[in-house]
mmCIF file of C-alpha atoms in Angstrom:
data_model
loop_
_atom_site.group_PDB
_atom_site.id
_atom_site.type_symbol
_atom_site.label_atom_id
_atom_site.label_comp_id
_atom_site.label_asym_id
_atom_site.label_seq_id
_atom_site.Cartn_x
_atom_site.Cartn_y
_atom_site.Cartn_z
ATOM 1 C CA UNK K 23 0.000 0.000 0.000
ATOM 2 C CA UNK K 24 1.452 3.254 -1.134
ATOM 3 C CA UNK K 25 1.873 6.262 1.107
ATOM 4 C CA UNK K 26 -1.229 7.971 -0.414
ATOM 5 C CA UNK K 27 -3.552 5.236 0.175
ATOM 6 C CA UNK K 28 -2.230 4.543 3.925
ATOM 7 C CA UNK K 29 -3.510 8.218 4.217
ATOM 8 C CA UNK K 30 -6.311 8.045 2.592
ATOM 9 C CA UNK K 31 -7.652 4.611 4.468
ATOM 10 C CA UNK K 32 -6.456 6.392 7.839
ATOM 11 C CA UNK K 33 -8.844 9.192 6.636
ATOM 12 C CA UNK K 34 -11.915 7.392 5.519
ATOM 13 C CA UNK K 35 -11.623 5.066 9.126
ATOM 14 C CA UNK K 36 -11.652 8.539 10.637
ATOM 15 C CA UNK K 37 -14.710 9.209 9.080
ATOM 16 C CA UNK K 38 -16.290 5.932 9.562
ATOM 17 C CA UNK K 39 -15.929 5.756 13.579
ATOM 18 C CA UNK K 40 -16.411 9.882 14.050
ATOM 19 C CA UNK K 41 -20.159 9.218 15.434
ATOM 20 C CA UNK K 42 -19.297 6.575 17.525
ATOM 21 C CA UNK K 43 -16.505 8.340 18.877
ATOM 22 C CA UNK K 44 -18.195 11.313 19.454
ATOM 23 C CA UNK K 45 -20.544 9.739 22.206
ATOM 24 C CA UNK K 46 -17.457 8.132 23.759
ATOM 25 C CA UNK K 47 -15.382 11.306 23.741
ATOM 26 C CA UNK K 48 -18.720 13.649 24.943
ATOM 27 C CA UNK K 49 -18.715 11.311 27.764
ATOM 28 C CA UNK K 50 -15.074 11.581 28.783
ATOM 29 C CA UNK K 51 -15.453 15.281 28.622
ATOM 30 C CA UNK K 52 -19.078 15.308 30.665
ATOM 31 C CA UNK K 53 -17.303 13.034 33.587
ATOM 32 C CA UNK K 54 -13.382 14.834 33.295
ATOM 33 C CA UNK K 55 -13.033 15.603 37.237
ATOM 34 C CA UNK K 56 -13.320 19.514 37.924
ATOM 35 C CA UNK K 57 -9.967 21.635 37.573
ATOM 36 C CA UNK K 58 -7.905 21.454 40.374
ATOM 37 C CA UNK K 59 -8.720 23.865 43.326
ATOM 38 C CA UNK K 60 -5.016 24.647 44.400
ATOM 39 C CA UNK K 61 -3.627 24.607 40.446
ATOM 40 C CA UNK K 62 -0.071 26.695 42.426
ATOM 41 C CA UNK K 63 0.865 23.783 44.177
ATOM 42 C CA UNK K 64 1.863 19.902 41.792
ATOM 43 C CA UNK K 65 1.524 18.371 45.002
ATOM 44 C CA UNK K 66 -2.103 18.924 45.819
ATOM 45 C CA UNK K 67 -2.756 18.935 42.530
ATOM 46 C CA UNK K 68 -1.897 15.222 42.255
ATOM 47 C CA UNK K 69 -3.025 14.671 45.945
ATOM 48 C CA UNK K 70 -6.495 14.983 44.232
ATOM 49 C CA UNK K 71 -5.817 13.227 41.361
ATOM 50 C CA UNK K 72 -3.142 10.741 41.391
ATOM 51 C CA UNK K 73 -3.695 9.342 38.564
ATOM 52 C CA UNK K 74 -2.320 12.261 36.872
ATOM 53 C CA UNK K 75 0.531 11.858 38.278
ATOM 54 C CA UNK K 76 0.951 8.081 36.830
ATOM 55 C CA UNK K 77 0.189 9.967 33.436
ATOM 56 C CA UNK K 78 2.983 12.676 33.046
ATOM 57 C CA UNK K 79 5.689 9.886 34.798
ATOM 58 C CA UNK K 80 4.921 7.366 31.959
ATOM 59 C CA UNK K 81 5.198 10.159 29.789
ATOM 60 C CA UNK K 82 8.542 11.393 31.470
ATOM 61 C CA UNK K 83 9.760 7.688 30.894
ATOM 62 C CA UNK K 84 8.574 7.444 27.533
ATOM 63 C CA UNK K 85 9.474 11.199 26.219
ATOM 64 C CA UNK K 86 12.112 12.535 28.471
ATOM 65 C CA UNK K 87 10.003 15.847 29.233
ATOM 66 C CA UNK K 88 9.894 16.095 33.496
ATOM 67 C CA UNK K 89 6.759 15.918 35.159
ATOM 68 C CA UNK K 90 6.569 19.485 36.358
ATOM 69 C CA UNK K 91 6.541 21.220 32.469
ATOM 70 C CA UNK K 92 4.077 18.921 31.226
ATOM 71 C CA UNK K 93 2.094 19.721 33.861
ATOM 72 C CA UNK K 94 3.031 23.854 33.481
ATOM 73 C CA UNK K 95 2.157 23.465 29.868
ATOM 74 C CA UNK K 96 -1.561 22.105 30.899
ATOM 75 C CA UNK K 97 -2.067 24.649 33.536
ATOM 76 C CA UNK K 98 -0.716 27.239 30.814
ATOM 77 C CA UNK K 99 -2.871 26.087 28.239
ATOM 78 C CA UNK K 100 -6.300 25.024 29.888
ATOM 79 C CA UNK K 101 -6.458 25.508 33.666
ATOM 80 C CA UNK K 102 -7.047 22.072 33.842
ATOM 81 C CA UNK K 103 -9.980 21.852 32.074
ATOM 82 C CA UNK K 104 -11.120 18.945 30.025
ATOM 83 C CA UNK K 105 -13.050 20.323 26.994
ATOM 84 C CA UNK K 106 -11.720 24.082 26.880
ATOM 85 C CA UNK K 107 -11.860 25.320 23.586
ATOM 86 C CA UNK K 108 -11.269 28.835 22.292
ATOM 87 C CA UNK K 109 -14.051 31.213 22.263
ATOM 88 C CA UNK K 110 -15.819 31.718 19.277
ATOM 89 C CA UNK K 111 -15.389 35.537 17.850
ATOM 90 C CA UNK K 112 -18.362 37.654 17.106
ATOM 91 C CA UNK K 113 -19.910 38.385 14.081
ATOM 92 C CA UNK K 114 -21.135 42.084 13.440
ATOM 93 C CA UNK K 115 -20.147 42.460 17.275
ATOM 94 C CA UNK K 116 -22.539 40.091 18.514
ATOM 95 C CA UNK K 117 -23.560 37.007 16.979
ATOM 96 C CA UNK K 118 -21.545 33.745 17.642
ATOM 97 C CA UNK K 119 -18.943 32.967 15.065
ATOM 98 C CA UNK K 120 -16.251 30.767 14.381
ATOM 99 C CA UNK K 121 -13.614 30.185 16.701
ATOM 100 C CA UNK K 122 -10.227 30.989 15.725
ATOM 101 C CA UNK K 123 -8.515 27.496 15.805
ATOM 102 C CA UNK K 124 -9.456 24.213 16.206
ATOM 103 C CA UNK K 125 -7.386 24.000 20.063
ATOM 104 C CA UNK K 126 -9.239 21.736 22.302
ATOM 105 C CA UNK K 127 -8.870 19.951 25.429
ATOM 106 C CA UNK K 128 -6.297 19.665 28.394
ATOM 107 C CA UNK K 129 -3.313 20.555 26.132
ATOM 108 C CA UNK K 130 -4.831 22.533 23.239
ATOM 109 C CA UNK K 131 -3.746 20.595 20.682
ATOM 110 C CA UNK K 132 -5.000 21.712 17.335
ATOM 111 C CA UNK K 133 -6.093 19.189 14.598
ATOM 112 C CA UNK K 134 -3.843 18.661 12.306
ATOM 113 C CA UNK K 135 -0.601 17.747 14.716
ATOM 114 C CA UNK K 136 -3.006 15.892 16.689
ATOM 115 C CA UNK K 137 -3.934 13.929 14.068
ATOM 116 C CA UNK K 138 -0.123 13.392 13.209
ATOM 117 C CA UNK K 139 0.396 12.504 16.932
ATOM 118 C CA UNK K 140 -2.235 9.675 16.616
ATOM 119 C CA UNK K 141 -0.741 8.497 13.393
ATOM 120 C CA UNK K 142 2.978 8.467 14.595
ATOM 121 C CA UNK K 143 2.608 7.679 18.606
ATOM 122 C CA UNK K 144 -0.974 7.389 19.639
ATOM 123 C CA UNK K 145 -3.951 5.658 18.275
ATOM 124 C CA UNK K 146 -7.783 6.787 16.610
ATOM 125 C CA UNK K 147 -9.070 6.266 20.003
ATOM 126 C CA UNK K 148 -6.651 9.186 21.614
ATOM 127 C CA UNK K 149 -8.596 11.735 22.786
ATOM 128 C CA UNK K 150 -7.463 15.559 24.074
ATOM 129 C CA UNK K 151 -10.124 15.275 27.424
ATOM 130 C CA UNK K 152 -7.996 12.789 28.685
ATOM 131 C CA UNK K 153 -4.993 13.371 30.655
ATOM 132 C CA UNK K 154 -2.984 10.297 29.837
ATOM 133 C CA UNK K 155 -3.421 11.041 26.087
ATOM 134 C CA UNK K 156 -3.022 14.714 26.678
ATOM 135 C CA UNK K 157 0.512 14.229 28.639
ATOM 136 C CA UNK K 158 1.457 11.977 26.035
ATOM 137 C CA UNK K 159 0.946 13.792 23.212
ATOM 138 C CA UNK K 160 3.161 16.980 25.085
ATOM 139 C CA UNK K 161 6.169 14.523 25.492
ATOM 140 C CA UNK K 162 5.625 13.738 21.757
ATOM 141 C CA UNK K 163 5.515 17.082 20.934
ATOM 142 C CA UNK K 164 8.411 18.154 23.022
ATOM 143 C CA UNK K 165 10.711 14.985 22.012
ATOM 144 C CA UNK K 166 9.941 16.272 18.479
ATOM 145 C CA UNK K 167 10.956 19.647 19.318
ATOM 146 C CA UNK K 168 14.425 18.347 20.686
ATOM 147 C CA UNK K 169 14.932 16.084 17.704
ATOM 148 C CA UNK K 170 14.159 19.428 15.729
ATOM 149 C CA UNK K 171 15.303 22.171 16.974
ATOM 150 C CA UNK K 172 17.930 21.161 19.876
ATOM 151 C CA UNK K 173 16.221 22.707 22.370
ATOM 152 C CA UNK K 174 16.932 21.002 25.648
ATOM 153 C CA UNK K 175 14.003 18.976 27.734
ATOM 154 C CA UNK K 176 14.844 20.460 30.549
ATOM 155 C CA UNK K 177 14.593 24.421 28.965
ATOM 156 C CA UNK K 178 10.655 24.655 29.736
ATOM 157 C CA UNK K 179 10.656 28.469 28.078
ATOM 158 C CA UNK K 180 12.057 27.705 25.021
ATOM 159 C CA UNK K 181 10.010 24.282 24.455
ATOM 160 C CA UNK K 182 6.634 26.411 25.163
ATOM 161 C CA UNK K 183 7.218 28.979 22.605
ATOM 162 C CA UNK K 184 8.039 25.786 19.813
ATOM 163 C CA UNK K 185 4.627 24.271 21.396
ATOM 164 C CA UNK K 186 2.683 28.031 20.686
ATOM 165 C CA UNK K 187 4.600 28.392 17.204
ATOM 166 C CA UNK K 188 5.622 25.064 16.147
ATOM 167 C CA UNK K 189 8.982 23.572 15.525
ATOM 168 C CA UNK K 190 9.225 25.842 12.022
ATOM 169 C CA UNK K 191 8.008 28.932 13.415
ATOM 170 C CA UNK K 192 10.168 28.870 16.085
ATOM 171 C CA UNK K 193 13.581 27.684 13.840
ATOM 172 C CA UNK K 194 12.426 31.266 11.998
ATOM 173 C CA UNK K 195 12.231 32.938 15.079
ATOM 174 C CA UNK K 196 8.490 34.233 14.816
ATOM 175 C CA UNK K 197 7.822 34.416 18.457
ATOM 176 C CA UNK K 198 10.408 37.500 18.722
ATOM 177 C CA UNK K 199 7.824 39.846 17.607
ATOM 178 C CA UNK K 200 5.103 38.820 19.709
ATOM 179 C CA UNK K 201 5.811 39.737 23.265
ATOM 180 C CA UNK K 202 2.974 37.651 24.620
ATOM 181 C CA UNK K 203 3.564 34.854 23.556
ATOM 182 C CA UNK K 204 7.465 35.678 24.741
ATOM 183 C CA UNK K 205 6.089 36.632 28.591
ATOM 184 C CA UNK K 206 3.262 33.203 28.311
ATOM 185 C CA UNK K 207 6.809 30.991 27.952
ATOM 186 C CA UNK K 208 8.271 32.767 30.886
ATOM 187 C CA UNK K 209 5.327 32.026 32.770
ATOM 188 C CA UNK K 210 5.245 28.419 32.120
ATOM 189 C CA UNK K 211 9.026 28.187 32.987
ATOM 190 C CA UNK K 212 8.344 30.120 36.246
ATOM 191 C CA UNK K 213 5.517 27.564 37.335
ATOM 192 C CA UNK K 214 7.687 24.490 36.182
ATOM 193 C CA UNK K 215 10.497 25.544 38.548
ATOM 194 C CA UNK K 216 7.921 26.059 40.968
ATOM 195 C CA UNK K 217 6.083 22.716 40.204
ATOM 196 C CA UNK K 218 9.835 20.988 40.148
ATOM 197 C CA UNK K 219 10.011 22.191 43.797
ATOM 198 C CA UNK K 220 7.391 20.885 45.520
ATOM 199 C CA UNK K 221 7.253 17.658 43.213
ATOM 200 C CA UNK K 222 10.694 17.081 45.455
ATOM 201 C CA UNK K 223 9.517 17.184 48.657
ATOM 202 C CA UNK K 224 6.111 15.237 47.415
ATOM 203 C CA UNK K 225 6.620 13.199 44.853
ATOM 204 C CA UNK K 226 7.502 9.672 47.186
ATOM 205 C CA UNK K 227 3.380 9.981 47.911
ATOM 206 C CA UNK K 228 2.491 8.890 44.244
ATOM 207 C CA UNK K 229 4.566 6.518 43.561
ATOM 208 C CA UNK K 230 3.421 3.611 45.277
ATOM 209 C CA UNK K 231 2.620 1.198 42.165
ATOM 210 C CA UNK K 232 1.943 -2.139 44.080
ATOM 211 C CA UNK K 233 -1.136 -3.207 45.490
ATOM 212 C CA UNK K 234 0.097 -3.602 48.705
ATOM 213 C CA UNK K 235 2.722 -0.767 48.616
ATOM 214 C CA UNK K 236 1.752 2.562 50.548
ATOM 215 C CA UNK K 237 3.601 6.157 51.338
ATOM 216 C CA UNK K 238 6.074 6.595 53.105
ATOM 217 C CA UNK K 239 6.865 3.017 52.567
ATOM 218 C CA UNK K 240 7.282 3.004 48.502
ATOM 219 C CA UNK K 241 9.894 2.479 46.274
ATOM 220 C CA UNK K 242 11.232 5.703 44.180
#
């Protein structure tokens, strides 16, 4: 099977499960647990949902980006909220238009590289409302970026802005001449030091894997 028709069958089995999927995925979003109420401090955050936690390691192990940016990036991109999308913009002022990209869920991941993502690393049945998909597809993203670019795992500010511009916008230096997107990156890189902080003096709570393993009595 050529290149073209791989594509083309991945396309049409799009199509061909989209309803289905579309009652699975509006259920994931409807039952997505509320945003975190302390989203300043990793450790509580995880404290009330572990199983985050579980998420962004195996995608530390997998992708090499550290638990505290993925989790920056999410906080930076959606609050923590399941089935954020942009708002729509206004037509004539005031009637409910189009929104300006097709961003959605925990990581804002547009369609078209999350439909690469699913090709390359994840699967039809990924979706962006959940948080095992959504930290995977960030290490993805960011282990693409390093392959790319040479920017460092561990440089939180300069993966965001390749995340907000993508790996050739950023090579061409587009994010110079938008300060806003320049100060977001900052921000991200200020709440993954943060996050890297208290994930230290936390982080032996969530990792007890074994049924009959509990903290403080776990291995690292």
């Amino acid at each position: 099977m050529s290149k073209h028709d791989r594509n083309t069958f991945r396309k049409a089995a799009r199509s061909m499960i989209a309803l289905g999927m579309l009652l699975a995925l509006s259920g994931c979003a409807v039952f997505a647990p509320d945003p975190p109420q302390r989203q300043d401090n990793l450790c509580e955050i995880f404290r009330e949902q572990p199983d985050w936690y579980d998420a962004a390691r195996a995608s530390q192990e997998k992708w090499g980006t550290p638990i505290a940016t993925q989790m920056a990036f999410i906080k930076r991109e959606s609050s923590y909220r399941a089935a954020i999308r942009p708002p729509r913009t206004k037509l004539l002022g005031f009637i409910p238009w189009k929104r300006p990209s097709s961003a959605y869920g925990y990581a804002q991941a547009q369609d078209p590289v999350w439909e690469e993502y699913q090709d390359d690393a994840g699967s039809l049945f990924s979706g962006r409302t959940d948080m095992d998909d959504a930290t995977d597809f960030i290490g993805w993203y960011n282990a693409r970026t390093h392959r790319s670019t040479g920017v460092s795992l561990n440089n939180p500010e300069h993966l965001y802005l390749a995340y907000h511009e993508g790996q050739g916008g950023y090579k061409r230096g587009s994010y110079r001449g938008k300060p806003g997107v320049q100060r977001a990156a900052r921000d991200v890189a200020t709440t993954a030091s943060r996050y890297q902080a208290q994930l230290n003096s936390c982080e032996a709570e969530f990792q007890c894997d074994g049924a009959f393993e509990f903290w403080p009595f776990c291995r690292g």
